[in-house]
mmCIF file of C-alpha atoms (C1' of nucleotides) in Angstrom:
data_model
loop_
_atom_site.group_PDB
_atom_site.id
_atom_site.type_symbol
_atom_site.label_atom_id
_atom_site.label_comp_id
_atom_site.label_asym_id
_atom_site.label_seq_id
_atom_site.Cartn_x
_atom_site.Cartn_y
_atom_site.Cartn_z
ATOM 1 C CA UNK T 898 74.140 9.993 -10.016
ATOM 2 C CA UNK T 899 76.122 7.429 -11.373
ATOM 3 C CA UNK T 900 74.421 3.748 -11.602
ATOM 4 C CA UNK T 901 74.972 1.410 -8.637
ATOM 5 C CA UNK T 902 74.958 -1.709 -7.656
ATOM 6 C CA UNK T 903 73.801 -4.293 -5.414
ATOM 7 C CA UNK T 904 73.157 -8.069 -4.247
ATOM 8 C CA UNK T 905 69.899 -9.495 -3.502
ATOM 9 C CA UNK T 906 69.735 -12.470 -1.460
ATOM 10 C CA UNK T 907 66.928 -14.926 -1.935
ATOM 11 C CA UNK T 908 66.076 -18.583 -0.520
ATOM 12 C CA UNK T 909 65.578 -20.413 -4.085
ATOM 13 C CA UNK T 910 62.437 -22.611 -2.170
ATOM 14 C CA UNK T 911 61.017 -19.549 -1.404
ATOM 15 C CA UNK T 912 61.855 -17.055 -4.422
ATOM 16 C CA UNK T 913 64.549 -18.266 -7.490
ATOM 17 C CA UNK T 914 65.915 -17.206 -10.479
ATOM 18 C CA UNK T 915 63.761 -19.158 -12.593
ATOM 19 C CA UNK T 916 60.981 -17.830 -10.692
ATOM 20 C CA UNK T 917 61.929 -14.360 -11.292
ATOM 21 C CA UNK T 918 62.403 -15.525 -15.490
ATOM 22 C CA UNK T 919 58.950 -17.054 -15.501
ATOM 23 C CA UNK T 920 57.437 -14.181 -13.979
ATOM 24 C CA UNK T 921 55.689 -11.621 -16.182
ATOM 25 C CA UNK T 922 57.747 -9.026 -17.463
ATOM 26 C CA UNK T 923 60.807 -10.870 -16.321
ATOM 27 C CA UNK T 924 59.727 -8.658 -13.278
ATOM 28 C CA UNK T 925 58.972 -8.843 -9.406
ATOM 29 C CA UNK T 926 58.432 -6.966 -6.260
ATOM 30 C CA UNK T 927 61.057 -7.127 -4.209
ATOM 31 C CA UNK T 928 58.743 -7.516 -0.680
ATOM 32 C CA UNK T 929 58.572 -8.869 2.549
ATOM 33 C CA UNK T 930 62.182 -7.158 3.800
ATOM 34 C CA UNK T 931 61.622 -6.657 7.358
ATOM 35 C CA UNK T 932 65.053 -5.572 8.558
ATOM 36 C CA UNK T 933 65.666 -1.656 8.952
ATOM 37 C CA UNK T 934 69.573 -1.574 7.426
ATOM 38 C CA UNK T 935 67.691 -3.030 4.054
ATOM 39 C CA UNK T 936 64.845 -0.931 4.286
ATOM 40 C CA UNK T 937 66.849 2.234 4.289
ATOM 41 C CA UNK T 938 68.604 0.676 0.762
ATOM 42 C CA UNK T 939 65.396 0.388 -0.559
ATOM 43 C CA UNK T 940 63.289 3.235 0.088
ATOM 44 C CA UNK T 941 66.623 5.686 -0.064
ATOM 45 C CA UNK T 942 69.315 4.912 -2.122
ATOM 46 C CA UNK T 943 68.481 1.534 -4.490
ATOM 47 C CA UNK T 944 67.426 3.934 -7.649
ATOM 48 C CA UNK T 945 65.640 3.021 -10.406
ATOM 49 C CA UNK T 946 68.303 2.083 -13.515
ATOM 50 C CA UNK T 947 71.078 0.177 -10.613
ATOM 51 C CA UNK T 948 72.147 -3.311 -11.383
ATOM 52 C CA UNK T 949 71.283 -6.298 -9.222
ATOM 53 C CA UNK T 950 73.413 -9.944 -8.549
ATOM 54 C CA UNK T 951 70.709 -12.372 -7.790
ATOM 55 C CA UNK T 952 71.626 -14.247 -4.941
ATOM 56 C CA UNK T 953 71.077 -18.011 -4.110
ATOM 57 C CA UNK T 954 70.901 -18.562 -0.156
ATOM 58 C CA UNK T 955 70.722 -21.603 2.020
ATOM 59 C CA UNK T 956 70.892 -24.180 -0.898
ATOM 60 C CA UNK T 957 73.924 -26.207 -2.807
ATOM 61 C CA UNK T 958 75.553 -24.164 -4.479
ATOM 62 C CA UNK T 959 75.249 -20.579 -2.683
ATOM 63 C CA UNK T 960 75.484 -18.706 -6.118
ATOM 64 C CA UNK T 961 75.038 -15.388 -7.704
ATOM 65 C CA UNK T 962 72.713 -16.910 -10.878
ATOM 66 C CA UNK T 963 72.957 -13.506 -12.491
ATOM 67 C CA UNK T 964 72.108 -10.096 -13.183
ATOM 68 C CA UNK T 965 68.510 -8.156 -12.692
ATOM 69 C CA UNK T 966 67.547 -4.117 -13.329
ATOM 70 C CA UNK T 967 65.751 -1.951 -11.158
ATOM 71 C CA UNK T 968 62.932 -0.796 -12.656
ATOM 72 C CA UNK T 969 60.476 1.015 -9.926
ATOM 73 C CA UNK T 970 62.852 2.728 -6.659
ATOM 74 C CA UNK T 971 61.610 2.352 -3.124
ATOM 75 C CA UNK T 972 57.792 2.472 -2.894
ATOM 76 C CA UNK T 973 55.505 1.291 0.361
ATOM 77 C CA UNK T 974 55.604 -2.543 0.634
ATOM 78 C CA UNK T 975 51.812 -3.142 0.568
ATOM 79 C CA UNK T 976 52.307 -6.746 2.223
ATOM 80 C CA UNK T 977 53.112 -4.848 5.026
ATOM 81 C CA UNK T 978 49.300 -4.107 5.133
ATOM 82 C CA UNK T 979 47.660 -7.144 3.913
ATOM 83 C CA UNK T 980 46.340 -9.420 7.522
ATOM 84 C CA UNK T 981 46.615 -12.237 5.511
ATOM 85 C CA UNK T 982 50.106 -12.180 4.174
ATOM 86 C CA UNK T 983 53.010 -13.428 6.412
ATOM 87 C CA UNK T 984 54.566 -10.269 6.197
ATOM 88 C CA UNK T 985 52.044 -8.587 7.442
ATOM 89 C CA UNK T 986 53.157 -5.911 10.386
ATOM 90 C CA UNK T 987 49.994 -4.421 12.259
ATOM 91 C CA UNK T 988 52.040 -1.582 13.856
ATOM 92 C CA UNK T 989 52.732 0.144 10.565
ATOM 93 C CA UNK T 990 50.742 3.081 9.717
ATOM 94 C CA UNK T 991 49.626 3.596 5.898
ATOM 95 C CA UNK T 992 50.121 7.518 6.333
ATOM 96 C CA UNK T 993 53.669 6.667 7.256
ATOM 97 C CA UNK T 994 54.630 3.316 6.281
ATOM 98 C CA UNK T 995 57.705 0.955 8.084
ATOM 99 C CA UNK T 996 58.582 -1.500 4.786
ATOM 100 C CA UNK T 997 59.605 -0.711 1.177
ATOM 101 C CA UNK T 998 60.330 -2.580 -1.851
ATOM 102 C CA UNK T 999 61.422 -1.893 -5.780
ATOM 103 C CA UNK T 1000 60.248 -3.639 -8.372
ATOM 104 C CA UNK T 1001 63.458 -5.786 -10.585
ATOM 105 C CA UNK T 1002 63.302 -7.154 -14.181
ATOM 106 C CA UNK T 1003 65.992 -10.101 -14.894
ATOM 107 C CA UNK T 1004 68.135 -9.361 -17.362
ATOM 108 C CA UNK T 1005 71.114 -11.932 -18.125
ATOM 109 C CA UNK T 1006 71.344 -15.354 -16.722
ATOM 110 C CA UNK T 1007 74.836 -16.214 -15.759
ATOM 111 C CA UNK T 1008 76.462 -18.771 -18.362
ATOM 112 C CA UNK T 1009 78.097 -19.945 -15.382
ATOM 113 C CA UNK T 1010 76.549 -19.231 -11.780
ATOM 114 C CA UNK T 1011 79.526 -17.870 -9.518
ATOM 115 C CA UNK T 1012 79.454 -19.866 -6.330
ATOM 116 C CA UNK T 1013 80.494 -18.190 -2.609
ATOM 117 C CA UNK T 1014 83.696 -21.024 -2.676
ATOM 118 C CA UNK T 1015 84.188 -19.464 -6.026
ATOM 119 C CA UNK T 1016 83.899 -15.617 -4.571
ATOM 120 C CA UNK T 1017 85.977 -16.713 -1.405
ATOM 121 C CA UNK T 1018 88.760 -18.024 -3.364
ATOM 122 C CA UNK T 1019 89.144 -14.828 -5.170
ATOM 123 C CA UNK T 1020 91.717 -11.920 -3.842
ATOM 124 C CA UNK T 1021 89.841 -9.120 -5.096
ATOM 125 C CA UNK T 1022 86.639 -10.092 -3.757
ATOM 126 C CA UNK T 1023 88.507 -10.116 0.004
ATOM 127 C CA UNK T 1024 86.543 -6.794 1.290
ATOM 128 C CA UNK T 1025 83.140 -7.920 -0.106
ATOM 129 C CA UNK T 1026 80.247 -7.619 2.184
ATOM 130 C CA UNK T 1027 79.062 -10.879 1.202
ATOM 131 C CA UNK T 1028 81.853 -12.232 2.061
ATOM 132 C CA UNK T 1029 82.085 -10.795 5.771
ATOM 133 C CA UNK T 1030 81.542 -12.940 8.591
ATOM 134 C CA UNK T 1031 78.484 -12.556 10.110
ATOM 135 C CA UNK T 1032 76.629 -10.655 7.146
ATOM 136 C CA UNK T 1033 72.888 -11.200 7.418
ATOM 137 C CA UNK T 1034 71.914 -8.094 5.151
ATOM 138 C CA UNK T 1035 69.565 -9.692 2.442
ATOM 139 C CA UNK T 1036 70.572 -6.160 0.152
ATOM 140 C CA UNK T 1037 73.454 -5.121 0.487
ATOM 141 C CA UNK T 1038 75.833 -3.129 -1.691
ATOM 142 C CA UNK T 1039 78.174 -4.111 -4.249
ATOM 143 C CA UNK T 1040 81.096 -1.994 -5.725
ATOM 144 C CA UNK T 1041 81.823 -1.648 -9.436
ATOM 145 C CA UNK T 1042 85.016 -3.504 -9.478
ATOM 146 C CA UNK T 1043 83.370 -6.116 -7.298
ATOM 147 C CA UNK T 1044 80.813 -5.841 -10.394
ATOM 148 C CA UNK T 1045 82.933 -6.345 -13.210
ATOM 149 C CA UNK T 1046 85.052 -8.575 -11.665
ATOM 150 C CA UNK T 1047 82.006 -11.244 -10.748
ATOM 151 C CA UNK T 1048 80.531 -10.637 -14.503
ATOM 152 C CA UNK T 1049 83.795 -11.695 -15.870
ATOM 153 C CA UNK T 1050 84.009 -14.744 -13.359
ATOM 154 C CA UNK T 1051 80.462 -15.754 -14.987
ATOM 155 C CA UNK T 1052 82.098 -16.163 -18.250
ATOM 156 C CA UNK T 1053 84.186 -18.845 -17.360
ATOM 157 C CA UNK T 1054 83.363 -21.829 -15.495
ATOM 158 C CA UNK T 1055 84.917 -22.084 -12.269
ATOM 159 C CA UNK T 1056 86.416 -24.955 -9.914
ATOM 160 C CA UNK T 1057 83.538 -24.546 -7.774
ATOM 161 C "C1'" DG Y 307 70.855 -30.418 11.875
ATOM 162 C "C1'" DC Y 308 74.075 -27.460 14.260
ATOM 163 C "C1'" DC Y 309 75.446 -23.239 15.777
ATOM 164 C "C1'" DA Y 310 77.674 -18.485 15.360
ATOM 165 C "C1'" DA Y 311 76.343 -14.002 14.548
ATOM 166 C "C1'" DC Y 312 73.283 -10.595 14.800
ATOM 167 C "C1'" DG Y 313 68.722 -7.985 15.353
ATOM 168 C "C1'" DT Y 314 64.747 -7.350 18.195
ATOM 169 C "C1'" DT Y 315 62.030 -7.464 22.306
ATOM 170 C "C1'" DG Y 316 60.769 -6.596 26.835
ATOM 171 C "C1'" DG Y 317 61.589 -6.467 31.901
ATOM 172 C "C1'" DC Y 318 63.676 -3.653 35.023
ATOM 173 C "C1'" DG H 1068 68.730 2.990 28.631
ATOM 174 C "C1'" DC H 1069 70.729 -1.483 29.729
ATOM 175 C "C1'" DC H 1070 71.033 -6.118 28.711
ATOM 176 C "C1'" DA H 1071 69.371 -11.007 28.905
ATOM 177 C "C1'" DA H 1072 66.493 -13.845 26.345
ATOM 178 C "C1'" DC H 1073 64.827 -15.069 22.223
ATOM 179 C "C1'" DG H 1074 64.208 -15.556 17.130
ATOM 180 C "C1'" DT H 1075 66.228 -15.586 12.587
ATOM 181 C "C1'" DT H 1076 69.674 -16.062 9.090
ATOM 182 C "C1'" DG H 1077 72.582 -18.706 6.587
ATOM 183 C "C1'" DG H 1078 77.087 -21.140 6.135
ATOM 184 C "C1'" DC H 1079 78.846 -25.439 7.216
#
DNA sequence: GCCAACGTTGGC
DNA sequence: GCCAACGTTGGC
């Protein structure tokens, strides 16, 4: 199985790239995903070893602020059964849990973030699922020209 | 702050 | 099982 790749999308108030840098281990669970399309990423297919953009939301500038690893595949969310945490969902059974989450490490801060004006402007990025109107999907996949293509757009500063 | 798009819920 | 109402996301 080939490496993959995907996009993480994360309000910076709530969860940002520095964050993720000054955690420790450069490393986070990825919880509190409470849509089914994302859980089935999570606990099926997002593998340990894949390659992550992480993904600026709701703020000025959108951005991808650059790149994270996988380094623990799908695995119960345990917020899921904490009664104190928001994310907490009493209908989910522990013998058969509802939520997932991986665990990602950062890896290289972008030299220059690449903005969604920046993505939007670009041809090759036209099919993107970020880009799609109406895309809600806080993981969601990335190709691996879409990949390399965005890396190299985070060597050089943009317009945007 | 607005609102379009979409997912979820619940009455029937 | 349909679908209207509602809540959330996220760009603008």
């Amino acid at each position: 199985m080939p490496r993959r790749y995907w996009l993480m999308k994360s309000e910076p108030d709530a969860f940002s790239w520095d964050d993720l840098c000054a955690a420790k281990d450069q490393t986070t669970s990825w919880d509190g995903v409470r849509n089914y399309q994302a859980r089935n990423l999570l606990r099926d297919e997002i593998k340990e070893g894949d390659q992550v953009f992480f993904y600026h939301s709701s703020t000025k500038p959108q951005a991808i602020m650059g790149t994270a690893t996988v380094v623990r595949a799908g695995y119960p969310d345990d917020s899921q059964f904490d009664p104190k945490s928001k994310y907490h969902d009493e209908k989910s059974d522990p013998a058969n849990p509802r939520w997932f989450m991986v665990d990602i490490k950062a890896d290289k801060a972008f030299k220059h973030p690449v903005s969604l004006p920046r993505m939007k402007a670009t041809p090759e990025l036209e099919g993107m699922a970020l880009l799609r109107k109406g895309n809600r999907l806080s993981v969601q996949p990335v190709s691996a020209e879409e990949w390399k293509l965005i890396r190299g757009l985070s060597r050089t500063k943009g317009s945007e």
